[in-house]
One Martini backbone bead per residue (centre of mass of N, CA, C, O) as a GRO file, in nm:
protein
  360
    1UNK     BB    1   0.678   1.533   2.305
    2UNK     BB    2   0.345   1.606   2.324
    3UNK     BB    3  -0.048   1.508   2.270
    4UNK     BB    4  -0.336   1.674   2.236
    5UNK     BB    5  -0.654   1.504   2.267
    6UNK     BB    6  -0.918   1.481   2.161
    7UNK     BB    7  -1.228   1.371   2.093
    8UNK     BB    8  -1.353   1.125   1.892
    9UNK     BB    9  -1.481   1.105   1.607
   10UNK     BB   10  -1.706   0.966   1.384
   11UNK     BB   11  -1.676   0.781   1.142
   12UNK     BB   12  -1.904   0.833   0.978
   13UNK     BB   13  -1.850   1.158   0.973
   14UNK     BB   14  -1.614   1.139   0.796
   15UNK     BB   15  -1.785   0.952   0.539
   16UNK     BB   16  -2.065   1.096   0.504
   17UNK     BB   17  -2.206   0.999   0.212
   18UNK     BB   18  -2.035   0.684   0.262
   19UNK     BB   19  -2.078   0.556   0.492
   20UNK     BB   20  -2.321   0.321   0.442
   21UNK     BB   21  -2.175   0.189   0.205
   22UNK     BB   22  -1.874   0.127   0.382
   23UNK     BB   23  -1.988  -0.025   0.595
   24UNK     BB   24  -2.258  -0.243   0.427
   25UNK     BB   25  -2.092  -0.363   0.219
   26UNK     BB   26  -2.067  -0.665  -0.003
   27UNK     BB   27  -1.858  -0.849  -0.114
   28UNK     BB   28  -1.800  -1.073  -0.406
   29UNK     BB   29  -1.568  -1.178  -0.214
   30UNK     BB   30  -1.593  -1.393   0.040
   31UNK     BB   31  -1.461  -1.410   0.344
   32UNK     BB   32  -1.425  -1.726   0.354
   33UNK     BB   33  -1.144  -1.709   0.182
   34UNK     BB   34  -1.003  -1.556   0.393
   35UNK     BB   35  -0.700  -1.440   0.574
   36UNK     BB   36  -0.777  -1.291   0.863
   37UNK     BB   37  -0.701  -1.092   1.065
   38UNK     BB   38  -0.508  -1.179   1.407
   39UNK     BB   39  -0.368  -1.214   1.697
   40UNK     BB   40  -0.253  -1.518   1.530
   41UNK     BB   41  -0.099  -1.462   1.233
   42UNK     BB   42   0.170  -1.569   1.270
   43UNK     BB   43   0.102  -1.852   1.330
   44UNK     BB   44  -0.088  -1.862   1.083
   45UNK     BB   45   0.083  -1.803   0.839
   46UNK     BB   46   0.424  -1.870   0.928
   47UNK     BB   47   0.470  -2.154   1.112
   48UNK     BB   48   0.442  -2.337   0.795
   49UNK     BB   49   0.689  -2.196   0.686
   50UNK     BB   50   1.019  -2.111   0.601
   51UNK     BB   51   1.041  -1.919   0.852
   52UNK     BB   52   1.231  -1.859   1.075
   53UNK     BB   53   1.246  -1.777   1.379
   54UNK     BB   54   1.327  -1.499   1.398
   55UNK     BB   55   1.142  -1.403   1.158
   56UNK     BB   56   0.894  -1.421   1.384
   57UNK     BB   57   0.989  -1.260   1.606
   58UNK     BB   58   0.974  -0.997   1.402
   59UNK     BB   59   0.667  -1.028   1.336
   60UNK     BB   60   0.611  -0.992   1.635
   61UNK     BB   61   0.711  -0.707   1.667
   62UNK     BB   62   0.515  -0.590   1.451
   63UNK     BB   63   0.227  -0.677   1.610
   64UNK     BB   64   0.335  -0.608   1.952
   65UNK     BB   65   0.287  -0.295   1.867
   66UNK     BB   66   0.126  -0.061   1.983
   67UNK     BB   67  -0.210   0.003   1.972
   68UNK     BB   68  -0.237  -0.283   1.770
   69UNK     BB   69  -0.183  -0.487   1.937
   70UNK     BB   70  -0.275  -0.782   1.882
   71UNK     BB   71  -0.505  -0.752   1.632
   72UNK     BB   72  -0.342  -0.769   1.324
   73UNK     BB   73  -0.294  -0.474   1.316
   74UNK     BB   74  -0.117  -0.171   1.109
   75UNK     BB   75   0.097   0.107   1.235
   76UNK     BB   76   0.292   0.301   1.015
   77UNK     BB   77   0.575   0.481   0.940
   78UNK     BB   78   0.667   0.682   0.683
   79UNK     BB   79   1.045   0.838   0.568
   80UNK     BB   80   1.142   0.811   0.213
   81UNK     BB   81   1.059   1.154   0.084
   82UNK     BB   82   1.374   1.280   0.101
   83UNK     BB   83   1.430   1.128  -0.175
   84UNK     BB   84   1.171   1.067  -0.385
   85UNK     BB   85   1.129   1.430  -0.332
   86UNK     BB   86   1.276   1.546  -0.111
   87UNK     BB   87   1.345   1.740   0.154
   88UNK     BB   88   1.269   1.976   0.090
   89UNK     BB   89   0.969   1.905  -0.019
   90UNK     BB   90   0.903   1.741   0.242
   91UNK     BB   91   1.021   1.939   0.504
   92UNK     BB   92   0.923   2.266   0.452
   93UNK     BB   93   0.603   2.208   0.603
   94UNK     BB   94   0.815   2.052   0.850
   95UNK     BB   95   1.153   2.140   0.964
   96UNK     BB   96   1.196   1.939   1.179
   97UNK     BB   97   1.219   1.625   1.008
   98UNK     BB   98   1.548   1.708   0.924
   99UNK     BB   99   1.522   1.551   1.214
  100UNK     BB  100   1.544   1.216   1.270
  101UNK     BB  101   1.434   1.204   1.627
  102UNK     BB  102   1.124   1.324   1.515
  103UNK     BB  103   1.029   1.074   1.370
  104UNK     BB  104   1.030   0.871   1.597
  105UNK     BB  105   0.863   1.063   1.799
  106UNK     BB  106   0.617   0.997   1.630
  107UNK     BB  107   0.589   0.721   1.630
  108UNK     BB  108   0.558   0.672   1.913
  109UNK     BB  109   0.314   0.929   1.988
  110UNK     BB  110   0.110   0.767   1.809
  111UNK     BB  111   0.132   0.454   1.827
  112UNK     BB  112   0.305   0.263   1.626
  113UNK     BB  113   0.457  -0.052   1.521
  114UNK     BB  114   0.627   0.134   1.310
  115UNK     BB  115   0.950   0.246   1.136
  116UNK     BB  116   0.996   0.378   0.803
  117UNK     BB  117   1.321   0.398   0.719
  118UNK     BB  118   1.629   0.497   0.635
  119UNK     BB  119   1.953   0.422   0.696
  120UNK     BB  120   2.015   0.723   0.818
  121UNK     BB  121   1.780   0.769   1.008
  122UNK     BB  122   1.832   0.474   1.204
  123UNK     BB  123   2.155   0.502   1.228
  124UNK     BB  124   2.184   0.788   1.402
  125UNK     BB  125   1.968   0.668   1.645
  126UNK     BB  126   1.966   0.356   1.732
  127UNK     BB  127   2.082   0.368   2.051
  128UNK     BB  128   1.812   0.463   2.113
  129UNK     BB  129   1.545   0.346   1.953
  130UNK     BB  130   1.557   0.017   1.876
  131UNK     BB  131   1.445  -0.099   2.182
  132UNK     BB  132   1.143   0.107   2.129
  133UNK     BB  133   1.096   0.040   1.838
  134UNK     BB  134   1.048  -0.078   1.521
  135UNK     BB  135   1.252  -0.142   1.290
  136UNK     BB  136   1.226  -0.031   0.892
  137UNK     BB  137   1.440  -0.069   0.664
  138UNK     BB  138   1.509   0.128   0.377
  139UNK     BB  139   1.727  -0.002   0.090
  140UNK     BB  140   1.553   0.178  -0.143
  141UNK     BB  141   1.570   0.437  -0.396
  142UNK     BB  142   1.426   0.721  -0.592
  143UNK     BB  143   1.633   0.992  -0.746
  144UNK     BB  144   1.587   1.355  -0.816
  145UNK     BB  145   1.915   1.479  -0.912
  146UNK     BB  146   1.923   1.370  -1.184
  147UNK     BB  147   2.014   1.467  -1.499
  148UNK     BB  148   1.774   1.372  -1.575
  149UNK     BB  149   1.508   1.257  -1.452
  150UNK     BB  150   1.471   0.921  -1.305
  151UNK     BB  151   1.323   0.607  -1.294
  152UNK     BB  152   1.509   0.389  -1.037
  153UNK     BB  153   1.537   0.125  -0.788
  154UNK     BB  154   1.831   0.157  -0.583
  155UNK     BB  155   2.053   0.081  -0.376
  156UNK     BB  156   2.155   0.231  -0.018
  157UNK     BB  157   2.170  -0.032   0.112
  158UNK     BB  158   2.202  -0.311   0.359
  159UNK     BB  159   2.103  -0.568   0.514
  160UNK     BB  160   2.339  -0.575   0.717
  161UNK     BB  161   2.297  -0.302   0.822
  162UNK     BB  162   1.987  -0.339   0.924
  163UNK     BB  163   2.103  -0.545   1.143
  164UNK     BB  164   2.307  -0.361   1.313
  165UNK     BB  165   2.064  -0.138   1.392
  166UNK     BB  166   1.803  -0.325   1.466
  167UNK     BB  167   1.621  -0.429   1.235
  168UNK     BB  168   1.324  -0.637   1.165
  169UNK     BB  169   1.327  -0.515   0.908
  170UNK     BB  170   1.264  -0.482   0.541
  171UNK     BB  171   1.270  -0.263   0.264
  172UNK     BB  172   1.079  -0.228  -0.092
  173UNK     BB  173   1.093  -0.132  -0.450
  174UNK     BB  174   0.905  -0.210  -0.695
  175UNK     BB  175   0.879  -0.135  -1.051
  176UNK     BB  176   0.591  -0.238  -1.179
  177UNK     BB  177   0.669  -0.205  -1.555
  178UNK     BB  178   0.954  -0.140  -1.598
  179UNK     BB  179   1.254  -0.123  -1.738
  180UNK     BB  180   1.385  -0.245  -1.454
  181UNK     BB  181   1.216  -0.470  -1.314
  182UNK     BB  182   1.398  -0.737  -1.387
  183UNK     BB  183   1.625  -0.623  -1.151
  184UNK     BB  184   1.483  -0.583  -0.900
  185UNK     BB  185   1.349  -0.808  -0.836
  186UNK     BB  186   1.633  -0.967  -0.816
  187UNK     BB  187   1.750  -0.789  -0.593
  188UNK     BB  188   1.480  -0.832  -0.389
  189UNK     BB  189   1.527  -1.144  -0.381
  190UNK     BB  190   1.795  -1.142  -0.274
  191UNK     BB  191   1.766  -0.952  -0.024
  192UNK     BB  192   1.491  -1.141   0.098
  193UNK     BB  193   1.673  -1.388   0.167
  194UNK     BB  194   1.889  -1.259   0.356
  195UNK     BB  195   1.713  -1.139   0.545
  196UNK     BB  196   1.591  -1.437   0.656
  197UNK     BB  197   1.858  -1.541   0.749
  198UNK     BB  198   1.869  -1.274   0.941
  199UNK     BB  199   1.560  -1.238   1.110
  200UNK     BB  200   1.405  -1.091   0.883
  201UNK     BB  201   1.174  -0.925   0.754
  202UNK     BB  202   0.912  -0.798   0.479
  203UNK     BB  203   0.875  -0.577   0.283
  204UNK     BB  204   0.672  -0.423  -0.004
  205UNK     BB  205   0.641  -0.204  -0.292
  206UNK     BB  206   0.387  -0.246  -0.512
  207UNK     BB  207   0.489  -0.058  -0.768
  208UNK     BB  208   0.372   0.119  -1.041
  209UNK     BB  209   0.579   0.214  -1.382
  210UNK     BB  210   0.453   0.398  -1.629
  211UNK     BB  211   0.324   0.547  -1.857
  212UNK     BB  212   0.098   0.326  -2.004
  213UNK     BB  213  -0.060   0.373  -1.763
  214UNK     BB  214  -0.146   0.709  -1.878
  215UNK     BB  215  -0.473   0.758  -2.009
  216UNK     BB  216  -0.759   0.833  -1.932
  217UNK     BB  217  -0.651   0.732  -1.685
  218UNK     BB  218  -0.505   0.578  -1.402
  219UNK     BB  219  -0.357   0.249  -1.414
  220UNK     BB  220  -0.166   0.248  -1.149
  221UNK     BB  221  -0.493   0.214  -0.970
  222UNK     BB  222  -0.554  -0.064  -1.065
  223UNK     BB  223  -0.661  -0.369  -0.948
  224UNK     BB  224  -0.525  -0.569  -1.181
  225UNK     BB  225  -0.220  -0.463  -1.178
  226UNK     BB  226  -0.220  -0.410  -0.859
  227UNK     BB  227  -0.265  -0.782  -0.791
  228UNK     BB  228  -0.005  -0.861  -0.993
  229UNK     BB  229   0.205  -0.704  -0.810
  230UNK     BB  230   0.106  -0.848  -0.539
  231UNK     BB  231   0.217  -1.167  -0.649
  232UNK     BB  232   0.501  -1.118  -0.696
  233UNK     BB  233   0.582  -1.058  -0.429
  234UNK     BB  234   0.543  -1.292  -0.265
  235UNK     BB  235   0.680  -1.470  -0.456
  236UNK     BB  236   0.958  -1.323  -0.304
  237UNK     BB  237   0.876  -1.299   0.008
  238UNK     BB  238   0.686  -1.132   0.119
  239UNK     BB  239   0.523  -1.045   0.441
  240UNK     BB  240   0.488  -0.780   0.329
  241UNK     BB  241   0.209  -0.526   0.130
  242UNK     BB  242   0.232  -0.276  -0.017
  243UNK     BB  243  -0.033  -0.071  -0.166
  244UNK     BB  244  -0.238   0.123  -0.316
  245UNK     BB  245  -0.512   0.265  -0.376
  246UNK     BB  246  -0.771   0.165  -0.544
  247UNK     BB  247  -0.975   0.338  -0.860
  248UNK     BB  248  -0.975   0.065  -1.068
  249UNK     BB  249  -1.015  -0.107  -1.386
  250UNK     BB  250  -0.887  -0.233  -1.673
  251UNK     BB  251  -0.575  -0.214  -1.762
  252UNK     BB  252  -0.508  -0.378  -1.944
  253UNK     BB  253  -0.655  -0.283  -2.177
  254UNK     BB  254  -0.583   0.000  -2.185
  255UNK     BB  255  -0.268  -0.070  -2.277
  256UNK     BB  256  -0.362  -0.189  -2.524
  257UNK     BB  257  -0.555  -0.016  -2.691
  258UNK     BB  258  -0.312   0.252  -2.640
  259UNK     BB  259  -0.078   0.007  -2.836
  260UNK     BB  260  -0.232  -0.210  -3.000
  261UNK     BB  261  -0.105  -0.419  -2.814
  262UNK     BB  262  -0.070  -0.691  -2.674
  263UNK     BB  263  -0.121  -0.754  -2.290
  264UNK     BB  264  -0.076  -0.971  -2.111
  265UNK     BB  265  -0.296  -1.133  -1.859
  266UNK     BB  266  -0.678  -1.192  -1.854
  267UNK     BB  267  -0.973  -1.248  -1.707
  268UNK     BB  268  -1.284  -1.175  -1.701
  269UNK     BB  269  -1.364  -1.266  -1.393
  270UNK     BB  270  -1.251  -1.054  -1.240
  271UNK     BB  271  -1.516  -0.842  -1.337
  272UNK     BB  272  -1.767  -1.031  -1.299
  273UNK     BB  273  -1.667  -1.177  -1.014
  274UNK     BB  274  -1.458  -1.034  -0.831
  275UNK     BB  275  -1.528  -0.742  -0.915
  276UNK     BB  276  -1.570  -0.376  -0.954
  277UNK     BB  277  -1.645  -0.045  -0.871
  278UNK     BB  278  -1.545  -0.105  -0.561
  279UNK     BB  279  -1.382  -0.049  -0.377
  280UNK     BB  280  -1.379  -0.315  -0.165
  281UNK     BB  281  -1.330  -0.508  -0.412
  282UNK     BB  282  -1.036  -0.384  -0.534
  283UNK     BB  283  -0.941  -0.467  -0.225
  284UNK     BB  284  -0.961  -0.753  -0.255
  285UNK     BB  285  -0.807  -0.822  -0.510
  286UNK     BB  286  -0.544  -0.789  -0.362
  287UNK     BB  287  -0.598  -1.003  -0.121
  288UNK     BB  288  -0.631  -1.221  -0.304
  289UNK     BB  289  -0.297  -1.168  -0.390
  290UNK     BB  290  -0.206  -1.265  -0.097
  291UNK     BB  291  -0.279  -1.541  -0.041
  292UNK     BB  292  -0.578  -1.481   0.062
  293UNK     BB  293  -0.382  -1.300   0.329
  294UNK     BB  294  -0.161  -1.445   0.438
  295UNK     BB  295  -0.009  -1.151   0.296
  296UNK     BB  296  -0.022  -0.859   0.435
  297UNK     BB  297  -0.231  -0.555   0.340
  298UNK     BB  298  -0.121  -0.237   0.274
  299UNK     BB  299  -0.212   0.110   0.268
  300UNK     BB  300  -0.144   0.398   0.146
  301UNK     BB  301  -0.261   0.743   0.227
  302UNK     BB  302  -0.095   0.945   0.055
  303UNK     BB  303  -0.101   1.279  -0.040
  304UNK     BB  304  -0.138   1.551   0.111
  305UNK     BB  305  -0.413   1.782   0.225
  306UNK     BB  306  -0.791   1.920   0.291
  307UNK     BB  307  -0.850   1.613   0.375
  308UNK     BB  308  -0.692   1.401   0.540
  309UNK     BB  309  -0.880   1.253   0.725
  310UNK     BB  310  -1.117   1.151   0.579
  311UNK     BB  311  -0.925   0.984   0.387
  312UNK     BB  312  -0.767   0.819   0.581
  313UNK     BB  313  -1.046   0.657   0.685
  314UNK     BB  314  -1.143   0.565   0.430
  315UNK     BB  315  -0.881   0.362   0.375
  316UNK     BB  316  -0.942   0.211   0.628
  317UNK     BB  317  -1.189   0.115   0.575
  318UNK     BB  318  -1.133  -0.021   0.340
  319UNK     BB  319  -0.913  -0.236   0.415
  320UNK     BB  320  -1.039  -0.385   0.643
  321UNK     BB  321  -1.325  -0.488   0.472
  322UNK     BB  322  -1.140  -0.649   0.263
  323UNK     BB  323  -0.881  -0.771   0.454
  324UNK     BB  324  -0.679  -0.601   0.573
  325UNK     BB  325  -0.378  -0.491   0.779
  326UNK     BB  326  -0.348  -0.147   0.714
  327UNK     BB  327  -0.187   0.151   0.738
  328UNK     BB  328   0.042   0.403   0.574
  329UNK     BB  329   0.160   0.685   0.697
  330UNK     BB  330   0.331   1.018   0.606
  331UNK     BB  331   0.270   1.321   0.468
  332UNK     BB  332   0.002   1.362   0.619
  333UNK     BB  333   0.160   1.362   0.936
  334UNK     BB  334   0.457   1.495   0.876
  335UNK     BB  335   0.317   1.787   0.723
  336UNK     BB  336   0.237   1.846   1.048
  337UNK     BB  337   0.171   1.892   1.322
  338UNK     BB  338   0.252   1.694   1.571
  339UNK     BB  339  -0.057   1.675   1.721
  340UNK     BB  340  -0.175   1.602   1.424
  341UNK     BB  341  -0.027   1.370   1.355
  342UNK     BB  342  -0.109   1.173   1.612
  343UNK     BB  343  -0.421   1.194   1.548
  344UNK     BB  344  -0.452   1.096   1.293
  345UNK     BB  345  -0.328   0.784   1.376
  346UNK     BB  346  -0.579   0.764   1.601
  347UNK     BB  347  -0.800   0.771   1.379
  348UNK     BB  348  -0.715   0.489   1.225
  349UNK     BB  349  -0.698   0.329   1.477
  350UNK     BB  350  -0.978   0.306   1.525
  351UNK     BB  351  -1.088   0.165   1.291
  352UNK     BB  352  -0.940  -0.112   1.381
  353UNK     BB  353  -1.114  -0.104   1.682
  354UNK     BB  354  -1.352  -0.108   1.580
  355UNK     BB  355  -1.615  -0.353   1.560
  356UNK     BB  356  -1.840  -0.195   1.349
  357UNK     BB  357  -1.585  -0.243   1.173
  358UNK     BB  358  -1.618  -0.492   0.903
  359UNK     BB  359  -1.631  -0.736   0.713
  360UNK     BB  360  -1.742  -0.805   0.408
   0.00000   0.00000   0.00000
């Protein structure tokens, strides 16, 4: 399969009446506390860490494949949606993608850094696509056929099974706030310790799942509560942290409020000193929370819609300028047509390529 791309769209012409804002804004937390992606990143955030040797080749690995080698920033495909949604749900909008060898097929033809999926769909494929294109098996699932369904992420493979079919790094989630959530965190530091001894990276998804966070707003999306589930992460030696871009702040509050009981801890200078109601500041405080940028905080693209082009630029925007490292992107892209998942793709990475677009 090949792709037909048109001339590329003008970023600012995609993010419209936000362009000015986005391109613009200064962050309140200075870009001189962070440390900001860069083609010798490997090096800079990890080669005094105790990462050993091969660690460190995997982690070169996932940084110098596809359009964005060496610039300190990542584009990976994510397909772990037909587990966490269901296949039907998944793949009915594009029942291509039920073939495993379609996935690998999209992440290549995007030139992507690498492709992040389940055990069994790159262990079908590992002696054709391993040595082409960087595999990170997600070694963890939330499945929804028990009835009634339940949310807790439990592993579906092995850090071994992971190393075996070649690939560079694991992937898990963890479900921060949960009442699963202090048997996974153990579960998954448990993993990326073994991940790190046979010479894997390790990504984590640092996702918020209780109701008490869905209160007049979805507090799941919150800058301070996903801040500290990102700084959790690190503590367990992620070396990438996947999540959510925030829409909002001052989660603490919301769920104290709304259960009557004192929650967690925080202090007022998040909000009044660090963070604002601007995306660019609360996605700043997240990658404050990755040891201020030392691991690479990549944001994910959401859920496929009628105008993904445009949201998928705006969280690219959004992610480079706070001094992320990358967006994940996989429903937007592979609920579409072949071709157009991989324009989308060049579109994300375009924001990344661009001078243009600088650190707030």
């Amino acid at each position: 399969m090949t792709a037909t791309l048109s001339a590329p769209q003008a970023i600012e012409s995609w993010l419209g009446q936000e362009a000015e804002d986005l391109l613009t804004y200064k962050a309140k937390v200075p870009k001189d506390l962070l440390h900001l992606p860069s083609p010798d990143a490997v090096d800079r955030f990890f080669s005094t860490s105790d990462r050993n040797p091969q660690v460190l080749r995997s982690l070169q690995q996932l940084y110098s494949h596809g359009r964005l080698a060496n610039t300190g920033y990542l584009s990976i495909l994510p397909v772990d949606q037909g587990i966490e949604h269901s296949a039907g749900a998944s793949f009915a909008p594009n029942p291509m993608y039920f073939d495993p060898e379609n996935i690998v097929k999209l992440a290549m033809a995007a030139e992507c850094n690498a492709v992040a999926t389940t055990l069994g769909v790159l262990g079908i494929v590992s002696r054709k696509y391993a040595h082409k294109i960087p595999f990170i098996v997600k070694i963890n699932h939330n499945e929804l056929l028990t009835f009634p369904n339940q949310f807790d992420q439990v592993l579906f493979g092995s850090v071994e099974q992971a190393w075996n079919l070649g690939a560079v790094a694991v992937g898990a989630t963890i479900y921060f706030g949960s009442e699963n959530s202090t048997r996974q965190i153990q579960e998954i530091s448990r993993a990326f310790a073994r991940a790190h001894e046979l010479g894997m990276a390790t990504i984590l998804w640092c996702y918020l799942r209780n109701n008490a966070f869905k209160q007049d707003k979805d507090y799941h999306l919150a800058g301070d509560l996903t801040g500290q589930a990102n700084h959790i992460g690190v503590t367990i030696e992620a070396d990438i942290i996947k999540q959510k871009l925030p829409e909002l702040d001052r989660g603490y509050e919301a769920v104290a409020k709304a259960s009557g009981k004192s929650y967690g801890k925080t202090n007022e200078r998040i909000y009044t000193d660090l963070t604002s109601d601007h995306p660019i500041d609360l996605t700043r405080y997240q990658v404050l929370n990755c040891y201020s940028g030392r691991v690479g905080l990549i944001n994910s693209g959401g859920a496929s819609g009628k105008n993904d082009f445009a949201e998928a630029v705006r969280t690219a925007v959004i992610n480079k300028r706070a001094g992320g490292s990358g967006l994940i992107s996989g429903r937007k892209t592979f609920q579409r047509p072949f071709e157009e998942g991989v324009k989308l793709f060049h579109t994300i990475q375009d924001v990344y390529l661009s001078p243009e677009v600088t650190i707030a």
